XYZ file of C-alpha atoms in Angstrom:
544
model
C 129.867 130.543 200.101
C 127.764 128.315 202.351
C 127.974 124.563 202.575
C 124.770 124.015 200.779
C 125.870 125.878 197.740
C 129.260 124.225 197.934
C 127.541 120.813 197.791
C 125.404 121.799 194.680
C 128.464 122.980 192.835
C 130.368 119.863 193.689
C 127.406 117.720 192.522
C 127.255 119.625 189.174
C 131.009 119.141 188.732
C 130.753 115.445 189.447
C 127.776 115.065 187.099
C 129.588 116.788 184.210
C 132.653 114.681 184.863
C 130.631 111.516 184.992
C 128.766 112.210 181.778
C 131.867 113.374 180.066
C 133.625 110.175 181.038
C 130.690 108.123 179.718
C 130.999 109.900 176.340
C 134.632 109.106 176.245
C 133.935 105.449 176.943
C 131.274 105.367 174.182
C 133.563 107.047 171.733
C 136.292 104.571 172.555
C 133.855 101.729 171.858
C 132.626 103.058 168.496
C 136.202 103.749 167.238
C 137.564 100.402 168.298
C 139.412 98.803 165.319
C 137.673 95.896 163.488
C 139.304 92.825 162.072
C 141.522 93.548 159.006
C 140.190 92.280 155.652
C 141.182 88.710 154.996
C 141.546 88.606 151.184
C 140.872 84.873 150.790
C 137.954 83.814 153.144
C 134.803 85.073 151.321
C 133.831 87.303 154.333
C 133.561 91.108 154.809
C 136.002 91.138 157.722
C 136.204 94.928 158.182
C 132.422 95.422 157.766
C 132.816 97.932 154.934
C 130.525 96.172 152.454
C 133.404 94.933 150.323
C 134.585 91.324 150.246
C 138.000 89.957 149.337
C 139.627 91.480 146.250
C 136.650 93.847 145.808
C 138.078 95.607 148.961
C 140.841 98.217 148.256
C 142.714 96.634 151.179
C 143.358 93.608 148.857
C 144.619 95.479 145.793
C 147.370 93.817 143.728
C 148.871 94.732 140.443
C 146.649 93.426 137.611
C 148.574 91.858 134.842
C 148.047 93.823 131.646
C 147.434 92.207 128.318
C 146.122 95.212 126.478
C 146.635 94.557 122.781
C 149.020 96.861 120.831
C 146.687 96.166 117.876
C 143.718 98.544 118.203
C 140.167 97.173 118.009
C 141.430 93.569 118.075
C 138.072 91.917 117.547
C 136.664 94.458 115.059
C 133.849 95.175 117.545
C 134.231 98.997 117.273
C 132.631 100.071 113.975
C 131.086 103.024 112.243
C 128.748 101.261 109.782
C 127.192 97.987 108.842
C 128.770 96.098 105.878
C 126.137 95.815 103.168
C 128.399 93.993 100.755
C 131.830 92.370 100.473
C 134.960 94.342 101.432
C 133.931 97.321 103.597
C 136.813 96.859 106.110
C 136.564 100.606 106.465
C 133.606 100.082 108.774
C 135.978 98.703 111.449
C 137.610 101.476 113.443
C 141.438 101.648 113.172
C 141.773 98.892 110.642
C 143.241 99.484 107.211
C 142.628 97.619 103.954
C 146.340 96.925 103.480
C 146.289 95.331 100.052
C 144.616 96.136 96.657
C 142.632 92.841 96.790
C 140.101 93.583 99.536
C 139.350 91.549 102.705
C 135.718 91.330 103.882
C 134.106 92.610 107.103
C 131.392 90.210 108.236
C 128.397 90.816 110.574
C 124.822 89.567 110.773
C 123.530 93.136 110.448
C 124.395 93.021 106.721
C 126.955 91.043 104.789
C 127.305 87.576 106.273
C 129.852 86.048 103.953
C 130.086 84.103 100.684
C 127.631 81.238 100.169
C 130.467 78.768 99.400
C 132.728 80.059 102.235
C 130.394 80.327 105.255
C 132.171 81.235 108.508
C 132.103 78.822 111.465
C 129.883 79.717 114.417
C 129.885 80.929 117.092
C 132.534 83.623 116.554
C 135.408 83.487 119.076
C 134.898 87.086 120.384
C 131.866 89.269 119.728
C 129.852 89.553 116.494
C 132.321 90.866 114.060
C 134.973 89.014 112.048
C 137.029 89.467 108.850
C 137.332 87.158 105.860
C 140.267 86.982 103.431
C 141.265 85.011 100.338
C 144.557 83.535 99.097
C 144.429 83.153 95.328
C 141.273 83.821 93.265
C 139.607 81.744 90.611
C 138.126 84.153 87.990
C 136.850 81.563 85.556
C 137.318 77.955 84.679
C 140.620 78.715 82.856
C 141.739 81.835 84.756
C 143.402 81.745 88.225
C 145.135 84.605 89.932
C 147.801 82.905 92.119
C 149.102 86.207 93.575
C 145.642 87.406 94.625
C 146.268 87.942 98.348
C 144.093 89.828 100.795
C 145.575 91.454 103.871
C 144.425 93.498 106.821
C 146.650 96.079 108.517
C 146.832 98.452 111.482
C 148.984 101.135 113.034
C 149.944 99.972 116.489
C 148.933 101.898 119.655
C 152.651 101.982 120.630
C 155.650 100.521 118.692
C 157.116 97.091 119.138
C 160.575 97.731 120.637
C 163.642 96.234 119.003
C 165.094 93.061 120.676
C 161.932 92.585 122.838
C 159.856 89.441 122.890
C 156.181 89.684 121.830
C 153.395 87.288 121.246
C 150.711 87.613 118.638
C 147.643 85.555 119.383
C 144.647 85.190 117.047
C 141.705 83.055 116.014
C 141.660 81.746 112.500
C 138.510 80.173 110.997
C 138.131 77.438 108.337
C 134.940 76.907 106.421
C 135.749 73.460 105.071
C 138.841 71.328 104.240
C 138.466 71.988 100.490
C 137.540 75.753 100.697
C 140.031 76.451 103.566
C 143.116 74.123 103.344
C 146.113 74.489 105.602
C 147.856 77.835 105.305
C 150.898 79.631 106.633
C 149.445 82.602 108.399
C 152.187 85.349 108.179
C 152.837 88.450 110.223
C 154.573 91.406 108.642
C 155.855 94.700 110.089
C 157.148 98.121 108.995
C 158.826 101.015 110.689
C 156.345 103.720 109.577
C 152.530 103.770 109.101
C 152.997 105.764 105.887
C 153.729 102.407 104.178
C 150.113 101.325 104.670
C 148.541 100.418 102.293
C 151.043 98.792 99.960
C 150.946 97.735 96.224
C 148.337 100.377 95.448
C 146.813 99.767 92.007
C 148.340 96.296 91.531
C 146.068 93.336 92.222
C 148.895 90.901 91.619
C 151.369 92.637 93.909
C 151.215 89.766 96.398
C 152.701 90.032 99.921
C 154.087 93.285 101.303
C 157.714 92.117 101.181
C 157.485 92.109 97.360
C 158.152 95.829 97.765
C 160.373 97.935 100.048
C 159.918 98.929 103.735
C 158.249 95.696 104.898
C 159.753 92.609 106.582
C 158.357 89.223 107.579
C 158.096 88.974 111.396
C 156.935 85.389 111.726
C 154.462 82.771 110.554
C 152.600 79.636 111.641
C 150.993 76.847 109.697
C 147.417 76.016 110.646
C 144.866 73.721 109.119
C 141.250 72.881 109.948
C 139.638 69.523 110.697
C 136.784 67.835 108.905
C 134.345 70.716 109.059
C 133.991 74.397 109.838
C 135.894 75.430 112.968
C 137.945 78.108 114.678
C 141.554 77.505 115.844
C 143.423 79.581 118.374
C 146.966 80.199 117.196
C 150.054 82.341 118.081
C 153.292 83.639 116.743
C 156.170 84.661 118.955
C 158.461 87.385 117.499
C 161.547 89.430 118.435
C 161.825 92.381 116.076
C 165.368 93.684 115.304
C 164.045 97.243 114.935
C 161.075 99.323 116.182
C 157.878 98.352 114.363
C 154.889 100.816 114.171
C 152.550 99.106 111.747
C 151.621 95.453 110.970
C 149.876 93.407 108.310
C 148.420 89.939 108.721
C 147.452 87.411 105.966
C 148.676 84.788 103.518
C 152.303 83.881 102.902
C 154.400 85.259 100.076
C 154.434 82.089 97.990
C 151.967 82.125 95.049
C 148.936 80.007 95.711
C 148.957 76.589 93.872
C 145.474 75.601 94.904
C 143.959 76.498 91.541
C 140.857 77.814 93.285
C 139.810 80.538 95.696
C 140.829 79.585 99.275
C 139.214 81.576 102.010
C 139.744 82.058 105.849
C 138.548 84.157 108.728
C 140.217 86.284 111.510
C 139.014 87.265 114.997
C 140.491 88.422 118.294
C 143.970 89.500 117.126
C 145.977 90.332 120.283
C 149.585 91.549 120.284
C 151.382 92.220 123.557
C 154.656 91.809 125.492
C 155.325 88.117 125.970
C 155.421 88.410 129.792
C 151.795 89.574 129.883
C 150.669 86.172 128.537
C 152.440 84.123 131.185
C 149.647 84.013 133.762
C 146.647 84.318 131.480
C 143.608 82.209 132.532
C 143.165 79.384 129.986
C 140.187 77.161 129.222
C 140.342 73.507 129.986
C 137.883 71.510 127.750
C 134.987 73.018 125.722
C 133.023 75.893 127.421
C 129.805 73.778 126.984
C 131.228 70.619 128.432
C 130.275 69.449 131.895
C 133.953 69.139 132.874
C 134.875 72.555 131.677
C 137.202 74.407 134.018
C 140.028 76.941 134.009
C 143.794 76.977 134.710
C 146.881 79.167 134.929
C 150.529 78.289 134.538
C 151.982 76.304 137.461
C 155.186 77.783 138.762
C 157.225 76.793 141.837
C 157.207 79.260 144.741
C 153.828 80.812 143.911
C 150.648 80.527 146.038
C 147.307 80.682 144.224
C 143.789 81.735 145.115
C 140.804 81.606 142.704
C 137.973 84.209 142.775
C 134.548 84.495 141.215
C 133.050 88.020 141.052
C 135.964 89.051 143.305
C 135.021 86.661 146.145
C 137.367 83.834 147.065
C 136.388 80.277 146.107
C 137.335 78.438 149.279
C 139.788 75.607 148.806
C 140.661 76.715 145.239
C 144.289 77.375 145.848
C 146.039 75.518 143.023
C 146.716 76.435 139.347
C 143.812 74.311 138.200
C 140.293 75.227 139.209
C 138.888 71.958 140.469
C 135.301 72.276 139.230
C 132.931 74.392 137.084
C 131.390 77.125 139.263
C 129.148 78.376 136.523
C 129.090 81.571 134.433
C 130.769 84.637 135.822
C 133.996 86.698 136.065
C 137.026 84.777 137.387
C 140.508 85.917 138.556
C 143.518 84.398 140.205
C 145.569 86.067 142.902
C 149.216 84.931 142.985
C 151.715 85.667 145.750
C 155.439 85.112 145.739
C 157.899 86.481 148.323
C 155.407 88.961 149.737
C 154.433 90.391 146.299
C 150.984 89.721 144.704
C 149.503 90.048 141.236
C 146.073 89.446 139.837
C 145.267 87.968 136.451
C 143.044 89.808 134.068
C 139.343 88.997 134.427
C 138.164 85.865 132.486
C 134.473 86.050 131.722
C 132.890 82.656 131.382
C 129.680 82.492 129.386
C 128.233 79.266 127.935
C 127.904 80.053 124.241
C 124.628 79.745 122.412
C 125.287 78.850 118.760
C 122.958 80.406 116.217
C 123.120 78.626 112.846
C 121.285 80.018 109.800
C 120.127 77.421 107.378
C 118.231 77.551 104.115
C 116.384 74.588 102.535
C 114.595 74.374 99.210
C 112.157 71.512 98.566
C 109.659 70.636 95.806
C 105.973 71.192 95.706
C 103.988 68.559 97.679
C 107.122 67.546 99.660
C 107.565 68.015 103.431
C 110.648 68.715 105.520
C 111.469 67.023 108.820
C 112.877 69.803 111.107
C 113.890 68.113 114.337
C 110.713 65.980 114.383
C 108.385 68.827 113.242
C 107.032 68.105 109.783
C 106.962 71.378 107.718
C 104.898 71.774 104.560
C 104.754 75.581 104.084
C 107.458 78.105 103.180
C 108.585 80.258 106.049
C 111.173 80.804 108.790
C 111.339 78.363 111.707
C 113.490 78.356 114.886
C 114.420 75.347 116.996
C 116.835 74.696 119.865
C 119.274 71.712 119.712
C 122.131 70.518 121.796
C 125.474 70.107 120.075
C 127.835 67.205 120.763
C 129.900 69.660 122.997
C 126.793 70.291 125.044
C 126.132 73.820 123.698
C 122.628 75.096 123.076
C 122.295 75.606 119.349
C 119.460 77.561 117.756
C 118.879 76.774 114.131
C 116.970 79.388 112.215
C 115.573 77.556 109.210
C 114.382 79.421 106.015
C 112.212 76.906 104.139
C 111.361 77.563 100.518
C 108.847 75.344 98.763
C 109.128 75.709 95.021
C 105.924 75.926 93.017
C 105.323 73.676 90.038
C 107.863 74.932 87.541
C 106.744 75.590 83.961
C 108.800 77.480 81.387
C 108.353 78.312 77.696
C 111.433 78.652 75.572
C 111.356 80.108 71.998
C 114.239 79.352 69.752
C 115.194 79.440 66.023
C 117.624 77.510 63.868
C 118.550 77.441 60.169
C 117.566 74.438 58.206
C 120.159 71.771 58.742
C 120.999 72.978 62.308
C 119.922 71.438 65.584
C 118.841 73.091 68.783
C 120.336 71.208 71.746
C 120.377 73.618 74.715
C 117.932 71.557 76.767
C 119.247 68.412 78.567
C 121.369 67.569 75.495
C 118.255 66.787 73.508
C 118.447 67.717 69.827
C 115.658 69.377 67.864
C 115.912 70.329 64.172
C 112.306 70.661 62.949
C 109.947 73.530 63.648
C 107.235 72.652 66.169
C 106.175 72.719 69.829
C 107.800 70.211 72.198
C 107.070 69.535 75.895
C 110.217 68.418 77.708
C 110.112 67.140 81.310
C 113.194 68.041 83.340
C 114.670 67.690 86.839
C 115.946 71.035 88.194
C 118.899 71.618 90.500
C 116.722 70.930 93.592
C 115.437 67.569 92.222
C 112.003 69.013 91.404
C 110.142 68.070 88.325
C 109.674 70.857 85.765
C 108.177 71.223 82.357
C 109.806 73.202 79.510
C 107.761 73.927 76.436
C 110.035 74.496 73.434
C 108.683 76.505 70.500
C 111.134 75.937 67.615
C 111.080 77.723 64.234
C 113.416 78.418 61.317
C 115.262 81.676 60.826
C 114.026 83.484 57.717
C 116.760 85.082 55.717
C 116.593 85.781 51.962
C 119.435 86.116 49.477
C 118.232 87.189 45.955
C 119.435 84.895 43.125
C 119.112 87.719 40.537
C 119.180 91.504 40.421
C 119.159 94.154 37.668
C 121.007 97.340 38.562
C 119.657 99.408 35.585
C 116.062 98.498 36.102
C 113.376 100.587 37.836
C 112.289 97.607 39.772
C 112.950 97.121 43.486
C 115.649 94.539 42.838
C 118.214 96.954 41.576
C 120.635 96.098 44.378
C 121.904 92.840 45.894
C 121.366 92.793 49.658
C 120.281 90.373 52.367
C 116.731 90.523 53.661
C 115.477 89.236 56.961
C 113.261 90.199 59.920
C 114.133 91.244 63.423
C 116.066 88.025 63.951
C 118.821 89.228 61.723
C 120.960 91.348 64.073
C 123.738 92.449 61.708
C 125.319 91.691 58.312
C 128.889 91.390 59.495
C 130.401 91.114 55.981
C 129.437 90.586 52.357
C 132.104 89.764 49.775
C 131.292 89.320 46.109
C 133.593 87.697 43.502
C 133.440 87.469 39.722
C 133.968 84.203 37.893
C 137.734 84.676 37.852
C 137.817 85.126 41.672
C 138.254 88.852 41.588
C 136.766 90.728 44.528
C 134.227 93.198 43.106
C 132.448 94.177 46.314
C 133.368 94.106 50.053
C 130.784 95.304 52.526
C 131.269 95.394 56.305
C 128.649 95.814 59.139
C 125.796 96.587 56.807
C 122.110 97.096 57.624
C 119.399 95.094 55.891
C 117.819 97.721 53.648
C 117.721 98.701 49.987
C 120.288 101.466 50.406
C 122.923 98.877 51.347
C 124.432 96.015 49.426
C 126.005 95.879 45.923
C 124.715 98.162 43.271
C 126.495 96.320 40.470
C 129.326 98.869 40.083
C 133.041 97.869 39.902
C 135.835 100.349 39.573
C 133.373 103.082 38.661
C 131.742 101.039 35.814
C 128.816 98.672 35.714
C 130.024 95.193 36.080
C 129.503 92.720 33.221
C 126.406 90.590 33.126
C 126.726 87.126 34.548
C 126.930 84.981 37.711
C 128.831 86.218 40.806
C 129.699 84.365 44.006
C 128.918 85.821 47.361
C 130.218 84.941 50.843
C 128.343 86.562 53.683
C 128.684 86.373 57.484
C 125.477 87.159 59.412
C 124.920 87.583 63.145
C 121.512 86.425 64.359
C 119.714 87.312 67.559
C 121.141 84.321 69.370
C 124.510 86.029 69.155
C 125.993 83.439 66.796
C 127.732 84.234 63.548
C 127.000 82.074 60.444
C 128.573 81.988 56.978
C 126.521 81.713 53.782
C 127.855 81.050 50.274
C 125.901 81.290 47.072
C 125.578 82.795 43.585
C 123.657 85.720 42.187
C 122.943 86.600 38.513
C 123.569 90.187 37.485
C 121.329 91.319 34.573
C 121.595 94.509 32.578
C-alpha cells in the first residue's frame, strides 16, 4: 500500500469516527432527562402535555365513596312515569310496601298539586315522593298508610362495621310536610322484599319478621318548600343485604296525608366520608367556597380540572374559582390520597307556575303586563343569587254562564246554589263568584216533579184503572217500595223495586181473594232522578 492510499484510508476512518461521535453527542442531548413533574405548581414540568395530578407521575389513591345502594339518585331509568307510583321505572329500586311511593320527573308525572316538590332537585332530574298516613275522606284516615322504597345492596353491610347513610329529604310546606323521623331498616336476605304484600295497613317492615330498624333521624322543614341534607350512622350486628327507607313505625297522628321527597341516597363505609369535599354557603352565593376536614399532620393542595390552585394549601378553599371539577390532594408521612371529584355548577332554578284570572283582567309578570292566555318564561334572581326561570302558564277564563235544570216536589226547596232557596217553578238568574273570584251567571230552571197516585181503582172493571200503581215520567227512577194496609192495619200488599206500568202495582187481591171494597192506606218510597228517596202516604178507594 502506498502512502497516498494510506492517507485516504486514514481520512475515511477519521471521518467515520467524527460523524459517529457527533451522532453520539446528539443522541446524548435528546435523551437527557427533563425535570420531574412537580404535582403542585400548575406547570407541565416533564413536557409530556399533562399537568399536575393529570399526570400519571402524580397518581394517589382516590378515596372511594361508591354507594352500596344502587342507582342512588334514581337517574337510571327504563321509562317515564305517566302517573303516580311507577317506581318500577327506576332501575334497581323496589316498591317495598303495598302503599306505593311515586317516581317524579318533568317528562311525565311531576307530583301532586297540593304536595309540589321543592326545586331545584339536589342531584339530577329524578326524585321519589312518599306519604305517611292517608286521608281518604273527611271522616276516614288511614294512620298506618306508609310508603317505602327498598333496594338490594351491591354488597352486604358487614356486621360490626360502621356505615353512614346520607340522603336529601324534601319538604313541600310546613303543613303538608311536618317534621318526621326518617327511618332506615335492614334485612339479611333480598327475598324479604317487598313486605306486607296485600295489606295496605301493614305499616313499617318490623311489624313482620326478618326486618330490623337500623337507625333514624328527625328532620323538619322551614317556612317553605326546601331540601335538607341528612345522615344516619349505623353499625349492624349482622350482615345486611337489603334496605328499606321511609316513615317510622308509629302510626301517624296528623289526621291528614303528609308527604315528603327523597333524592341522592348514599350508603358507604364511614371512613369514605371523612375527607369528602363539602360546600360552604349556598352554591349561588358570592362567598360560596369548599372545604375538607382539618386534621393535624396532613398537608393539603387544592386542584381545579386537575391543575393546582397556587397558594390553596389549607382545608378551606379561600375563594370561589368558578364552575368546574375540584379535588384535594392530602399527604401524611409520605402517603397521599385524593378526594373524589366535586363538580361545582351554579344551579338554575326552573319553577313552573299556573295562574288563572278573570276575563278583562291583566297579570303583572315581573313588570310585563299580560292580557292573553299562553305560556311565558322570565328569568329572575333568587335571594341566594341563583338564576331562576319561571315558566308561567296563564289561563284567562271566559265569561262564565251556566244553566241548571232542577225539580222539586211541592213543599220542598231547592238550595244547591249559594245557599239560596227556591220553592216555586220558574226561571231565575243568579250571579255568583267562582273559585277564582270571577263573576259568573247561573240560570236556574225550576219545575215540580209530576207523580200521580190514583185515589180510586176498580179491579173488576174493564177500564184502565183496574190496578193501583204509581204513574210518573222519566223523572221517576224507581218505585223502591209500596205497602198497602186495610182499615185495621193489616198489610194486604207489599211491593218492592217496581216499575211504573199497568202490569205492576196492586190488583186488589188478598190471600187469593178479592179484597173488600173500601179505603186503604198506602205508604210508598220513590227514588227520583236526583238520587233522593222520598216517602208518600195516602189513601185509595177500592171499588168492586
